[in-house]
mmCIF file of C-alpha atoms and ligand atoms in Angstrom:
data_model
loop_
_atom_site.group_PDB
_atom_site.id
_atom_site.type_symbol
_atom_site.label_atom_id
_atom_site.label_comp_id
_atom_site.label_asym_id
_atom_site.label_seq_id
_atom_site.Cartn_x
_atom_site.Cartn_y
_atom_site.Cartn_z
ATOM 1 C CA UNK A 1 -2.926 23.593 -27.235
ATOM 2 C CA UNK A 2 0.767 24.567 -27.286
ATOM 3 C CA UNK A 3 2.061 25.422 -30.797
ATOM 4 C CA UNK A 4 4.978 23.349 -32.069
ATOM 5 C CA UNK A 5 6.441 23.210 -35.589
ATOM 6 C CA UNK A 6 6.032 19.876 -37.387
ATOM 7 C CA UNK A 7 8.943 17.580 -36.658
ATOM 8 C CA UNK A 8 11.307 16.473 -39.391
ATOM 9 C CA UNK A 9 11.339 12.951 -40.796
ATOM 10 C CA UNK A 10 14.835 12.248 -39.568
ATOM 11 C CA UNK A 11 14.025 13.061 -35.944
ATOM 12 C CA UNK A 12 15.267 10.312 -33.641
ATOM 13 C CA UNK A 13 17.015 9.889 -30.317
ATOM 14 C CA UNK A 14 16.907 8.258 -26.928
ATOM 15 C CA UNK A 15 16.607 9.694 -23.421
ATOM 16 C CA UNK A 16 16.857 7.955 -20.040
ATOM 17 C CA UNK A 17 15.982 9.120 -16.543
ATOM 18 C CA UNK A 18 15.679 7.626 -13.135
ATOM 19 C CA UNK A 19 13.173 9.230 -10.826
ATOM 20 C CA UNK A 20 12.355 8.551 -7.174
ATOM 21 C CA UNK A 21 9.273 7.899 -5.140
ATOM 22 C CA UNK A 22 8.256 10.443 -2.490
ATOM 23 C CA UNK A 23 6.503 10.337 0.850
ATOM 24 C CA UNK A 24 3.961 13.011 1.702
ATOM 25 C CA UNK A 25 4.128 14.636 5.131
ATOM 26 C CA UNK A 26 1.047 16.771 4.383
ATOM 27 C CA UNK A 27 -1.192 14.428 2.412
ATOM 28 C CA UNK A 28 -2.992 15.035 -0.854
ATOM 29 C CA UNK A 29 -6.322 13.248 -0.454
ATOM 30 C CA UNK A 30 -9.174 14.584 -2.536
ATOM 31 C CA UNK A 31 -9.063 16.086 -5.999
ATOM 32 C CA UNK A 32 -11.175 17.984 -8.512
ATOM 33 C CA UNK A 33 -11.200 18.822 -12.221
ATOM 34 C CA UNK A 34 -8.256 17.563 -14.217
ATOM 35 C CA UNK A 35 -6.268 16.000 -11.369
ATOM 36 C CA UNK A 36 -6.067 19.178 -9.286
ATOM 37 C CA UNK A 37 -5.618 18.881 -5.516
ATOM 38 C CA UNK A 38 -8.209 19.990 -2.952
ATOM 39 C CA UNK A 39 -5.365 21.044 -0.650
ATOM 40 C CA UNK A 40 -1.652 21.698 -0.907
ATOM 41 C CA UNK A 41 0.681 18.846 0.057
ATOM 42 C CA UNK A 42 4.361 18.585 0.951
ATOM 43 C CA UNK A 43 6.639 15.591 0.527
ATOM 44 C CA UNK A 44 10.149 14.317 1.043
ATOM 45 C CA UNK A 45 11.792 13.122 -2.167
ATOM 46 C CA UNK A 46 13.267 9.667 -1.576
ATOM 47 C CA UNK A 47 16.382 8.130 -3.090
ATOM 48 C CA UNK A 48 16.376 4.319 -2.969
ATOM 49 C CA UNK A 49 12.919 3.587 -4.325
ATOM 50 C CA UNK A 50 13.044 4.751 -7.929
ATOM 51 C CA UNK A 51 12.026 3.927 -11.509
ATOM 52 C CA UNK A 52 14.485 3.930 -14.427
ATOM 53 C CA UNK A 53 12.886 4.689 -17.770
ATOM 54 C CA UNK A 54 14.268 5.108 -21.272
ATOM 55 C CA UNK A 55 12.361 6.356 -24.292
ATOM 56 C CA UNK A 56 13.676 5.860 -27.841
ATOM 57 C CA UNK A 57 11.831 8.104 -30.298
ATOM 58 C CA UNK A 58 11.690 8.256 -34.081
ATOM 59 C CA UNK A 59 9.540 10.161 -36.536
ATOM 60 C CA UNK A 60 6.322 8.126 -36.825
ATOM 61 C CA UNK A 61 2.643 8.044 -36.108
ATOM 62 C CA UNK A 62 2.165 7.634 -32.405
ATOM 63 C CA UNK A 63 2.938 3.926 -31.934
ATOM 64 C CA UNK A 64 3.976 2.988 -28.414
ATOM 65 C CA UNK A 65 5.734 -0.172 -27.292
ATOM 66 C CA UNK A 66 6.486 -0.823 -23.642
ATOM 67 C CA UNK A 67 8.630 -3.314 -21.787
ATOM 68 C CA UNK A 68 8.697 -3.486 -18.004
ATOM 69 C CA UNK A 69 11.770 -5.190 -16.545
ATOM 70 C CA UNK A 70 12.551 -6.718 -19.927
ATOM 71 C CA UNK A 71 9.053 -8.075 -20.658
ATOM 72 C CA UNK A 72 6.194 -6.717 -22.766
ATOM 73 C CA UNK A 73 3.450 -5.535 -20.433
ATOM 74 C CA UNK A 74 0.077 -4.713 -21.996
ATOM 75 C CA UNK A 75 -1.587 -3.444 -18.816
ATOM 76 C CA UNK A 76 1.184 -0.865 -18.254
ATOM 77 C CA UNK A 77 1.349 -0.062 -21.968
ATOM 78 C CA UNK A 78 -2.368 0.772 -22.005
ATOM 79 C CA UNK A 79 -1.866 3.008 -18.966
ATOM 80 C CA UNK A 80 0.926 4.860 -20.783
ATOM 81 C CA UNK A 81 -1.177 5.239 -23.947
ATOM 82 C CA UNK A 82 -3.977 6.780 -21.839
ATOM 83 C CA UNK A 83 -1.431 9.051 -20.158
ATOM 84 C CA UNK A 84 -0.058 10.202 -23.545
ATOM 85 C CA UNK A 85 -3.628 10.972 -24.654
ATOM 86 C CA UNK A 86 -4.082 13.083 -21.528
ATOM 87 C CA UNK A 87 -0.982 15.182 -22.210
ATOM 88 C CA UNK A 88 -1.611 15.631 -25.942
ATOM 89 C CA UNK A 89 -2.537 19.308 -25.517
ATOM 90 C CA UNK A 90 0.790 19.955 -23.778
ATOM 91 C CA UNK A 91 2.939 17.709 -25.981
ATOM 92 C CA UNK A 92 1.168 17.319 -29.354
ATOM 93 C CA UNK A 93 4.473 16.344 -31.011
ATOM 94 C CA UNK A 94 4.267 12.913 -29.317
ATOM 95 C CA UNK A 95 1.635 11.837 -31.851
ATOM 96 C CA UNK A 96 4.177 12.388 -34.634
ATOM 97 C CA UNK A 97 6.623 9.977 -33.037
ATOM 98 C CA UNK A 98 6.922 6.244 -32.437
ATOM 99 C CA UNK A 99 8.069 5.538 -28.903
ATOM 100 C CA UNK A 100 9.883 2.505 -27.529
ATOM 101 C CA UNK A 101 9.703 2.728 -23.748
ATOM 102 C CA UNK A 102 11.557 0.519 -21.285
ATOM 103 C CA UNK A 103 11.227 0.753 -17.542
ATOM 104 C CA UNK A 104 12.355 -0.944 -14.354
ATOM 105 C CA UNK A 105 11.949 -0.332 -10.627
ATOM 106 C CA UNK A 106 14.762 -0.552 -8.112
ATOM 107 C CA UNK A 107 12.460 -1.383 -5.249
ATOM 108 C CA UNK A 108 11.561 -5.003 -4.656
ATOM 109 C CA UNK A 109 8.659 -6.596 -6.479
ATOM 110 C CA UNK A 110 5.367 -6.778 -4.600
ATOM 111 C CA UNK A 111 6.624 -4.776 -1.651
ATOM 112 C CA UNK A 112 3.328 -2.934 -1.385
ATOM 113 C CA UNK A 113 5.169 0.259 -2.351
ATOM 114 C CA UNK A 114 3.244 2.439 -4.809
ATOM 115 C CA UNK A 115 5.251 3.035 -7.938
ATOM 116 C CA UNK A 116 3.054 5.553 -9.727
ATOM 117 C CA UNK A 117 4.973 8.607 -8.440
ATOM 118 C CA UNK A 118 8.382 7.333 -9.578
ATOM 119 C CA UNK A 119 7.041 5.786 -12.813
ATOM 120 C CA UNK A 120 5.055 8.819 -13.955
ATOM 121 C CA UNK A 121 7.739 11.328 -12.989
ATOM 122 C CA UNK A 122 10.434 9.303 -14.820
ATOM 123 C CA UNK A 123 8.266 9.268 -17.932
ATOM 124 C CA UNK A 124 7.526 12.999 -17.606
ATOM 125 C CA UNK A 125 11.271 13.767 -17.313
ATOM 126 C CA UNK A 126 11.889 11.700 -20.476
ATOM 127 C CA UNK A 127 9.115 13.435 -22.446
ATOM 128 C CA UNK A 128 10.352 16.895 -21.401
ATOM 129 C CA UNK A 129 13.866 15.870 -22.393
ATOM 130 C CA UNK A 130 12.577 14.843 -25.836
ATOM 131 C CA UNK A 131 10.862 18.232 -26.142
ATOM 132 C CA UNK A 132 14.126 19.934 -25.190
ATOM 133 C CA UNK A 133 16.187 17.822 -27.647
ATOM 134 C CA UNK A 134 13.807 18.374 -30.567
ATOM 135 C CA UNK A 135 12.629 21.966 -29.983
ATOM 136 C CA UNK A 136 15.180 23.463 -27.549
ATOM 137 C CA UNK A 137 14.216 26.176 -25.036
ATOM 138 C CA UNK A 138 12.992 24.000 -22.154
ATOM 139 C CA UNK A 139 15.674 24.749 -19.530
ATOM 140 C CA UNK A 140 16.113 24.922 -15.748
ATOM 141 C CA UNK A 141 13.012 25.956 -13.831
ATOM 142 C CA UNK A 142 10.767 25.841 -16.888
ATOM 143 C CA UNK A 143 11.860 22.247 -17.537
ATOM 144 C CA UNK A 144 11.063 21.123 -13.983
ATOM 145 C CA UNK A 145 7.784 23.030 -13.880
ATOM 146 C CA UNK A 146 6.640 21.384 -17.105
ATOM 147 C CA UNK A 147 7.873 17.935 -15.977
ATOM 148 C CA UNK A 148 5.939 18.373 -12.724
ATOM 149 C CA UNK A 149 2.805 19.466 -14.603
ATOM 150 C CA UNK A 150 3.036 16.485 -17.001
ATOM 151 C CA UNK A 151 3.774 14.037 -14.156
ATOM 152 C CA UNK A 152 0.717 15.368 -12.273
ATOM 153 C CA UNK A 153 -1.551 14.383 -15.139
ATOM 154 C CA UNK A 154 -0.238 10.804 -14.775
ATOM 155 C CA UNK A 155 -0.537 10.645 -10.987
ATOM 156 C CA UNK A 156 -1.052 13.622 -8.673
ATOM 157 C CA UNK A 157 1.699 12.725 -6.221
ATOM 158 C CA UNK A 158 4.157 12.223 -9.132
ATOM 159 C CA UNK A 159 4.189 16.017 -9.585
ATOM 160 C CA UNK A 160 6.292 16.189 -6.396
ATOM 161 C CA UNK A 161 8.954 13.664 -7.450
ATOM 162 C CA UNK A 162 10.792 15.931 -9.918
ATOM 163 C CA UNK A 163 12.540 18.045 -7.262
ATOM 164 C CA UNK A 164 15.470 17.266 -4.970
ATOM 165 C CA UNK A 165 14.832 16.914 -1.223
ATOM 166 C CA UNK A 166 11.320 18.415 -0.800
ATOM 167 C CA UNK A 167 8.383 19.475 -2.904
ATOM 168 C CA UNK A 168 5.205 21.421 -2.322
ATOM 169 C CA UNK A 169 2.262 20.921 -4.667
ATOM 170 C CA UNK A 170 -0.924 22.973 -4.574
ATOM 171 C CA UNK A 171 -1.880 26.563 -3.967
ATOM 172 C CA UNK A 172 -1.182 27.888 -0.470
ATOM 173 C CA UNK A 173 -1.700 31.533 0.525
ATOM 174 C CA UNK A 174 1.622 31.673 2.383
ATOM 175 C CA UNK A 175 3.689 30.508 -0.612
ATOM 176 C CA UNK A 176 3.391 33.010 -3.430
ATOM 177 C CA UNK A 177 4.675 30.779 -6.253
ATOM 178 C CA UNK A 178 2.654 27.707 -5.227
ATOM 179 C CA UNK A 179 0.256 26.319 -7.826
ATOM 180 C CA UNK A 180 -2.330 23.568 -8.227
ATOM 181 C CA UNK A 181 -0.925 22.614 -11.659
ATOM 182 C CA UNK A 182 2.658 21.783 -10.658
ATOM 183 C CA UNK A 183 4.873 21.400 -7.621
ATOM 184 C CA UNK A 184 7.631 23.770 -6.519
ATOM 185 C CA UNK A 185 10.585 23.508 -4.134
ATOM 186 C CA UNK A 186 9.900 25.050 -0.736
ATOM 187 C CA UNK A 187 12.618 27.536 0.172
ATOM 188 C CA UNK A 188 14.701 27.995 3.353
ATOM 189 C CA UNK A 189 14.381 24.446 4.670
ATOM 190 C CA UNK A 190 16.705 23.663 7.586
ATOM 191 C CA UNK A 191 19.616 21.361 6.545
ATOM 192 C CA UNK A 192 18.670 18.742 9.183
ATOM 193 C CA UNK A 193 15.855 17.600 6.895
ATOM 194 C CA UNK A 194 18.127 17.137 3.877
ATOM 195 C CA UNK A 195 19.481 13.822 5.095
ATOM 196 C CA UNK A 196 16.380 12.641 6.921
ATOM 197 C CA UNK A 197 15.810 8.896 6.954
ATOM 198 C CA UNK A 198 12.631 7.119 5.880
ATOM 199 C CA UNK A 199 12.838 3.402 6.642
ATOM 200 C CA UNK A 200 9.848 1.695 5.088
ATOM 201 C CA UNK A 201 8.700 -1.203 7.272
ATOM 202 C CA UNK A 202 6.881 -3.637 4.984
ATOM 203 C CA UNK A 203 4.075 -4.769 7.277
ATOM 204 C CA UNK A 204 2.263 -6.358 4.348
ATOM 205 C CA UNK A 205 3.448 -6.719 0.760
ATOM 206 C CA UNK A 206 -0.059 -7.561 -0.464
ATOM 207 C CA UNK A 207 -1.572 -5.299 -3.073
ATOM 208 C CA UNK A 208 -3.854 -2.723 -1.450
ATOM 209 C CA UNK A 209 -7.572 -3.397 -1.621
ATOM 210 C CA UNK A 210 -8.676 0.131 -2.606
ATOM 211 C CA UNK A 211 -6.838 2.156 -5.255
ATOM 212 C CA UNK A 212 -5.926 5.751 -4.538
ATOM 213 C CA UNK A 213 -8.154 6.802 -7.470
ATOM 214 C CA UNK A 214 -11.139 5.233 -5.678
ATOM 215 C CA UNK A 215 -9.979 6.744 -2.365
ATOM 216 C CA UNK A 216 -9.816 10.284 -3.797
ATOM 217 C CA UNK A 217 -13.286 9.812 -5.294
ATOM 218 C CA UNK A 218 -14.744 8.784 -1.919
ATOM 219 C CA UNK A 219 -13.668 12.134 -0.462
ATOM 220 C CA UNK A 220 -16.403 13.741 -2.567
ATOM 221 C CA UNK A 221 -19.091 12.271 -0.332
ATOM 222 C CA UNK A 222 -17.121 12.477 2.902
ATOM 223 C CA UNK A 223 -18.926 14.742 5.421
ATOM 224 C CA UNK A 224 -15.570 15.873 6.871
ATOM 225 C CA UNK A 225 -14.063 16.845 3.499
ATOM 226 C CA UNK A 226 -14.325 20.635 3.823
ATOM 227 C CA UNK A 227 -12.897 20.660 7.341
ATOM 228 C CA UNK A 228 -10.122 18.312 6.203
ATOM 229 C CA UNK A 229 -9.013 20.569 3.329
ATOM 230 C CA UNK A 230 -8.871 23.543 5.690
ATOM 231 C CA UNK A 231 -6.950 21.510 8.274
ATOM 232 C CA UNK A 232 -4.384 20.474 5.650
ATOM 233 C CA UNK A 233 -3.749 24.105 4.662
ATOM 234 C CA UNK A 234 -3.294 25.030 8.354
ATOM 235 C CA UNK A 235 -0.966 22.112 9.000
ATOM 236 C CA UNK A 236 1.092 22.995 5.939
ATOM 237 C CA UNK A 237 1.524 26.509 7.299
ATOM 238 C CA UNK A 238 2.824 25.089 10.608
ATOM 239 C CA UNK A 239 4.992 22.521 8.851
ATOM 240 C CA UNK A 240 6.752 25.148 6.739
ATOM 241 C CA UNK A 241 7.631 27.058 9.899
ATOM 242 C CA UNK A 242 9.079 24.026 11.687
ATOM 243 C CA UNK A 243 10.973 22.949 8.576
ATOM 244 C CA UNK A 244 12.566 26.384 8.427
ATOM 245 C CA UNK A 245 13.412 26.317 12.134
ATOM 246 C CA UNK A 246 14.651 22.708 12.149
ATOM 247 C CA UNK A 247 12.034 21.764 14.761
ATOM 248 C CA UNK A 248 12.035 17.983 14.346
ATOM 249 C CA UNK A 249 9.537 17.293 17.117
ATOM 250 C CA UNK A 250 6.911 19.641 15.690
ATOM 251 C CA UNK A 251 7.617 18.206 12.225
ATOM 252 C CA UNK A 252 7.171 14.644 13.531
ATOM 253 C CA UNK A 253 3.941 15.466 15.331
ATOM 254 C CA UNK A 254 2.422 16.917 12.157
ATOM 255 C CA UNK A 255 3.627 13.887 10.145
ATOM 256 C CA UNK A 256 1.892 11.489 12.555
ATOM 257 C CA UNK A 257 -1.274 13.587 12.774
ATOM 258 C CA UNK A 258 -1.486 13.602 8.978
ATOM 259 C CA UNK A 259 -1.025 9.824 8.742
ATOM 260 C CA UNK A 260 -3.787 9.220 11.287
ATOM 261 C CA UNK A 261 -6.095 11.725 9.557
ATOM 262 C CA UNK A 262 -5.567 10.063 6.161
ATOM 263 C CA UNK A 263 -6.557 6.667 7.535
ATOM 264 C CA UNK A 264 -9.421 8.118 9.590
ATOM 265 C CA UNK A 265 -10.809 9.637 6.383
ATOM 266 C CA UNK A 266 -10.732 6.207 4.773
ATOM 267 C CA UNK A 267 -12.447 4.626 7.745
ATOM 268 C CA UNK A 268 -15.288 7.162 7.678
ATOM 269 C CA UNK A 269 -15.795 7.081 3.898
ATOM 270 C CA UNK A 270 -18.918 5.406 2.572
ATOM 271 C CA UNK A 271 -18.185 2.589 1.993
ATOM 272 C CA UNK A 272 -15.703 2.543 4.815
ATOM 273 C CA UNK A 273 -12.389 0.765 4.431
ATOM 274 C CA UNK A 274 -9.338 0.029 6.548
ATOM 275 C CA UNK A 275 -5.863 -0.225 5.037
ATOM 276 C CA UNK A 276 -3.916 -0.603 8.297
ATOM 277 C CA UNK A 277 -3.162 -4.115 9.577
ATOM 278 C CA UNK A 278 -3.010 -5.160 13.248
ATOM 279 C CA UNK A 279 0.806 -5.025 13.059
ATOM 280 C CA UNK A 280 0.614 -1.447 11.735
ATOM 281 C CA UNK A 281 -1.053 -0.475 15.026
ATOM 282 C CA UNK A 282 1.415 -2.520 17.086
ATOM 283 C CA UNK A 283 4.292 -0.735 15.341
ATOM 284 C CA UNK A 284 2.672 2.662 16.006
ATOM 285 C CA UNK A 285 2.301 1.829 19.712
ATOM 286 C CA UNK A 286 5.929 0.702 19.932
ATOM 287 C CA UNK A 287 7.210 3.811 18.140
ATOM 288 C CA UNK A 288 5.266 6.061 20.518
ATOM 289 C CA UNK A 289 6.417 4.103 23.597
ATOM 290 C CA UNK A 290 10.037 4.199 22.392
ATOM 291 C CA UNK A 291 9.852 7.955 21.944
ATOM 292 C CA UNK A 292 8.284 8.424 25.361
ATOM 293 C CA UNK A 293 10.998 6.288 26.971
ATOM 294 C CA UNK A 294 14.036 7.678 25.160
ATOM 295 C CA UNK A 295 13.018 11.151 23.967
ATOM 296 C CA UNK A 296 14.535 10.142 20.634
ATOM 297 C CA UNK A 297 13.161 11.960 17.549
ATOM 298 C CA UNK A 298 11.639 8.978 15.787
ATOM 299 C CA UNK A 299 8.256 9.436 14.093
ATOM 300 C CA UNK A 300 6.097 7.651 11.568
ATOM 301 C CA UNK A 301 3.904 8.393 8.631
ATOM 302 C CA UNK A 302 1.731 6.138 6.470
ATOM 303 C CA UNK A 303 0.864 6.120 2.819
ATOM 304 C CA UNK A 304 -2.441 4.715 1.561
ATOM 305 C CA UNK A 305 -1.481 1.264 2.831
ATOM 306 C CA UNK A 306 -0.364 -0.691 5.906
ATOM 307 C CA UNK A 307 3.379 0.016 5.743
ATOM 308 C CA UNK A 308 5.100 2.266 8.258
ATOM 309 C CA UNK A 309 7.476 5.001 7.119
ATOM 310 C CA UNK A 310 9.858 5.581 10.018
ATOM 311 C CA UNK A 311 11.171 9.142 9.945
ATOM 312 C CA UNK A 312 14.246 10.322 11.848
ATOM 313 C CA UNK A 313 17.327 12.530 11.440
ATOM 314 C CA UNK A 314 20.621 10.945 10.456
ATOM 315 C CA UNK A 315 22.281 11.739 13.801
ATOM 316 C CA UNK A 316 20.152 9.146 15.674
ATOM 317 C CA UNK A 317 20.370 6.397 13.053
ATOM 318 C CA UNK A 318 22.422 3.987 15.181
ATOM 319 C CA UNK A 319 19.994 4.142 18.081
ATOM 320 C CA UNK A 320 16.997 3.753 15.768
ATOM 321 C CA UNK A 321 18.615 0.797 14.092
ATOM 322 C CA UNK A 322 18.842 -1.016 17.417
ATOM 323 C CA UNK A 323 15.180 -0.176 18.093
ATOM 324 C CA UNK A 324 14.186 -1.579 14.681
ATOM 325 C CA UNK A 325 16.158 -4.786 15.265
ATOM 326 C CA UNK A 326 14.754 -5.272 18.766
ATOM 327 C CA UNK A 327 11.117 -4.259 18.331
ATOM 328 C CA UNK A 328 10.005 -3.584 14.780
ATOM 329 C CA UNK A 329 11.590 -6.051 12.391
ATOM 330 C CA UNK A 330 9.495 -8.913 13.793
ATOM 331 C CA UNK A 331 6.354 -7.065 12.661
ATOM 332 C CA UNK A 332 7.558 -6.867 9.053
ATOM 333 C CA UNK A 333 6.543 -9.267 6.279
ATOM 334 C CA UNK A 334 9.546 -11.605 6.045
ATOM 335 C CA UNK A 335 11.540 -9.010 7.995
ATOM 336 C CA UNK A 336 11.496 -6.682 4.991
ATOM 337 C CA UNK A 337 12.527 -3.059 5.355
ATOM 338 C CA UNK A 338 13.480 -0.591 2.619
ATOM 339 C CA UNK A 339 16.104 1.768 4.028
ATOM 340 C CA UNK A 340 15.402 5.003 2.266
ATOM 341 C CA UNK A 341 16.199 8.652 2.857
ATOM 342 C CA UNK A 342 15.798 12.098 1.379
ATOM 343 C CA UNK A 343 17.526 12.266 -1.976
ATOM 344 C CA UNK A 344 18.666 14.422 -4.874
ATOM 345 C CA UNK A 345 15.653 13.895 -7.163
ATOM 346 C CA UNK A 346 15.641 12.594 -10.747
ATOM 347 C CA UNK A 347 18.937 11.840 -12.463
ATOM 348 C CA UNK A 348 19.582 11.694 -16.185
ATOM 349 C CA UNK A 349 21.373 8.537 -17.254
HETATM 350 O O1 PMV B 401 -0.978 10.313 -6.566
HETATM 351 P P1 PMV B 401 -2.093 9.443 -6.099
HETATM 352 O O2 PMV B 401 -3.344 9.667 -6.864
HETATM 353 O O3 PMV B 401 -1.684 7.993 -6.058
HETATM 354 O O4 PMV B 401 -2.466 9.862 -4.594
HETATM 355 C C1 PMV B 401 -1.539 9.745 -3.550
HETATM 356 C C2 PMV B 401 -2.188 9.882 -2.251
HETATM 357 C C3 PMV B 401 -1.305 9.647 -1.036
HETATM 358 O O5 PMV B 401 -0.170 8.887 -1.383
HETATM 359 C C4 PMV B 401 -2.101 8.852 -0.012
HETATM 360 C C5 PMV B 401 -0.898 10.945 -0.375
HETATM 361 C C6 PMV B 401 0.135 11.768 -1.094
HETATM 362 O O6 PMV B 401 0.041 12.990 -0.994
HETATM 363 O O7 PMV B 401 1.063 11.207 -1.700
#
């Protein structure tokens, strides 16, 4: 357990952060131990879909109150209390404080978009900021590393949301500072990826039928697990090269291969499950046909759900917009699309 001096009775303050969601290009699917990944993953940090969280703290005895979008929410509060318990070794001072936490999401309600990455990273940024305000010292890289580590204990993918643009989480032999405990920023990425678009086509806004916690657990009995973890490390190696070279086509191919692998792993788990919808497959066919016809660099990835993340560089956005209007929007639930893109990471407010 980290050693901290006892806090004084007049300790109080308030911190606020907004933190984004992220979309993995190399997927984290399978974990071990205390939320450690079976393979390294790499994601784009998004900008539109984010959570805003504020934490008011006073000297106290570990009481936590939580309001989500202005209303008390016991289910979320209990999740946060469990999360605080999990990080007690890293932040023991939290049990000497009373916390009043308020949170809201900027992405639409029930859009089928997972909020754990933005929610847990926003909370981790707030807790690290409290540590910095009360004890000092936590600056720059050390701050982000600790925020990533804390966020990981809330939700693995949240570890990647603390960095601008891109993040790599998990040990990889080619990246000397990579680590299973926290994410880092990959270096030397070509500028074309810094304003990449990710339009999220909401094929279904229904809550997903299998949680990612259950999905990770099913990897333990999956006969392809070992080969999958090796494949992910190999694909990450290739991805880093094409991201350095600005090779969008190679990047897009890996993104699509990873999406299909993720869903194939779900389909061959025991019990098997399918999170794609018929319109997910129709959209995939149309994206591939459009690319074949036009040569335009427009690719997709999928999260653990039916929604399509359409990936393309800013320079072709007009052309892609026409394609969306003509062929994809009709496949979306109530025509819903979240227009997102790579962003600057968490912001203090
Ligand atoms: O962070 P979790 O436990 O919700 O897992 C996320 C898993 C995927 O979103 C499917 C892939 C990823 O790397 O984000």
